[in-house]
Amino acid sequence: MAFTLGTMGSLESQGAFHLRVEGDLVFNNVSFYYPTNPDVSVLNRMSIHIA
């Protein structure tokens, strides 16, 4: 199952909340850069599996 992360407002304006999640969290081949500096890669094909 895939999820897309969107932009969230600040937690202070939304109130605090707790979330219980079960299962593994897996990111495969993730790359990221800031739109203001697209020539500098912050993450370059990072993969992580949290069980």
PDB file of C-alpha atoms in Angstrom:
ATOM      1  CA  MET A   1       0.000   0.000   0.000  1.00  0.00           C
ATOM      2  CA  ALA A   2       1.432   3.413  -0.933  1.00  0.00           C
ATOM      3  CA  PHE A   3       0.744   6.745   0.728  1.00  0.00           C
ATOM      4  CA  THR A   4       1.385  10.252  -0.535  1.00  0.00           C
ATOM      5  CA  LEU A   5       2.429  12.811   2.049  1.00  0.00           C
ATOM      6  CA  GLY A   6       0.925  16.246   1.651  1.00  0.00           C
ATOM      7  CA  THR A   7       1.617  19.579   3.253  1.00  0.00           C
ATOM      8  CA  MET A   8       0.353  19.935   6.814  1.00  0.00           C
ATOM      9  CA  GLY A   9      -0.192  23.085   8.805  1.00  0.00           C
ATOM     10  CA  SER A  10       1.528  23.509  12.134  1.00  0.00           C
ATOM     11  CA  LEU A  11       0.459  21.125  14.878  1.00  0.00           C
ATOM     12  CA  GLU A  12      -0.020  24.077  17.212  1.00  0.00           C
ATOM     13  CA  SER A  13      -2.834  25.420  15.042  1.00  0.00           C
ATOM     14  CA  GLN A  14      -4.468  21.982  14.699  1.00  0.00           C
ATOM     15  CA  GLY A  15      -4.082  20.755  18.278  1.00  0.00           C
ATOM     16  CA  ALA A  16      -2.003  17.796  19.411  1.00  0.00           C
ATOM     17  CA  PHE A  17      -3.002  14.253  18.537  1.00  0.00           C
ATOM     18  CA  HIS A  18      -1.774  10.704  19.090  1.00  0.00           C
ATOM     19  CA  LEU A  19      -1.618   8.086  16.377  1.00  0.00           C
ATOM     20  CA  ARG A  20      -1.078   4.352  16.925  1.00  0.00           C
ATOM     21  CA  VAL A  21       0.379   2.546  13.933  1.00  0.00           C
ATOM     22  CA  GLU A  22       1.156  -1.155  13.611  1.00  0.00           C
ATOM     23  CA  GLY A  23       3.286  -2.804  10.964  1.00  0.00           C
ATOM     24  CA  ASP A  24       6.491  -1.937   9.138  1.00  0.00           C
ATOM     25  CA  LEU A  25       7.499   1.407   7.689  1.00  0.00           C
ATOM     26  CA  VAL A  26       9.499   1.085   4.466  1.00  0.00           C
ATOM     27  CA  PHE A  27      10.993   3.758   2.233  1.00  0.00           C
ATOM     28  CA  ASN A  28      12.796   2.585  -0.910  1.00  0.00           C
ATOM     29  CA  ASN A  29      15.046   4.722  -3.074  1.00  0.00           C
ATOM     30  CA  VAL A  30      13.927   8.103  -1.646  1.00  0.00           C
ATOM     31  CA  SER A  31      15.480  11.294  -2.982  1.00  0.00           C
ATOM     32  CA  PHE A  32      14.782  14.829  -1.770  1.00  0.00           C
ATOM     33  CA  TYR A  33      15.899  18.363  -2.462  1.00  0.00           C
ATOM     34  CA  TYR A  34      14.625  21.788  -1.434  1.00  0.00           C
ATOM     35  CA  PRO A  35      12.790  23.637  -4.230  1.00  0.00           C
ATOM     36  CA  THR A  36      14.855  26.756  -3.480  1.00  0.00           C
ATOM     37  CA  ASN A  37      18.102  24.835  -4.121  1.00  0.00           C
ATOM     38  CA  PRO A  38      17.345  21.957  -6.531  1.00  0.00           C
ATOM     39  CA  ASP A  39      21.009  21.387  -7.431  1.00  0.00           C
ATOM     40  CA  VAL A  40      21.817  20.126  -3.913  1.00  0.00           C
ATOM     41  CA  SER A  41      20.411  16.715  -2.990  1.00  0.00           C
ATOM     42  CA  VAL A  42      19.443  16.350   0.675  1.00  0.00           C
ATOM     43  CA  LEU A  43      18.647  12.637   0.336  1.00  0.00           C
ATOM     44  CA  ASN A  44      19.947  10.624  -2.589  1.00  0.00           C
ATOM     45  CA  ARG A  45      18.309   7.200  -3.096  1.00  0.00           C
ATOM     46  CA  MET A  46      18.008   6.446   0.635  1.00  0.00           C
ATOM     47  CA  SER A  47      16.238   3.240   1.674  1.00  0.00           C
ATOM     48  CA  ILE A  48      15.130   2.333   5.203  1.00  0.00           C
ATOM     49  CA  HIS A  49      13.000  -0.418   6.754  1.00  0.00           C
ATOM     50  CA  ILE A  50      11.665   0.112  10.283  1.00  0.00           C
ATOM     51  CA  ALA A  51      10.057  -2.968  11.811  1.00  0.00           C
TER      52      ALA A  51
END
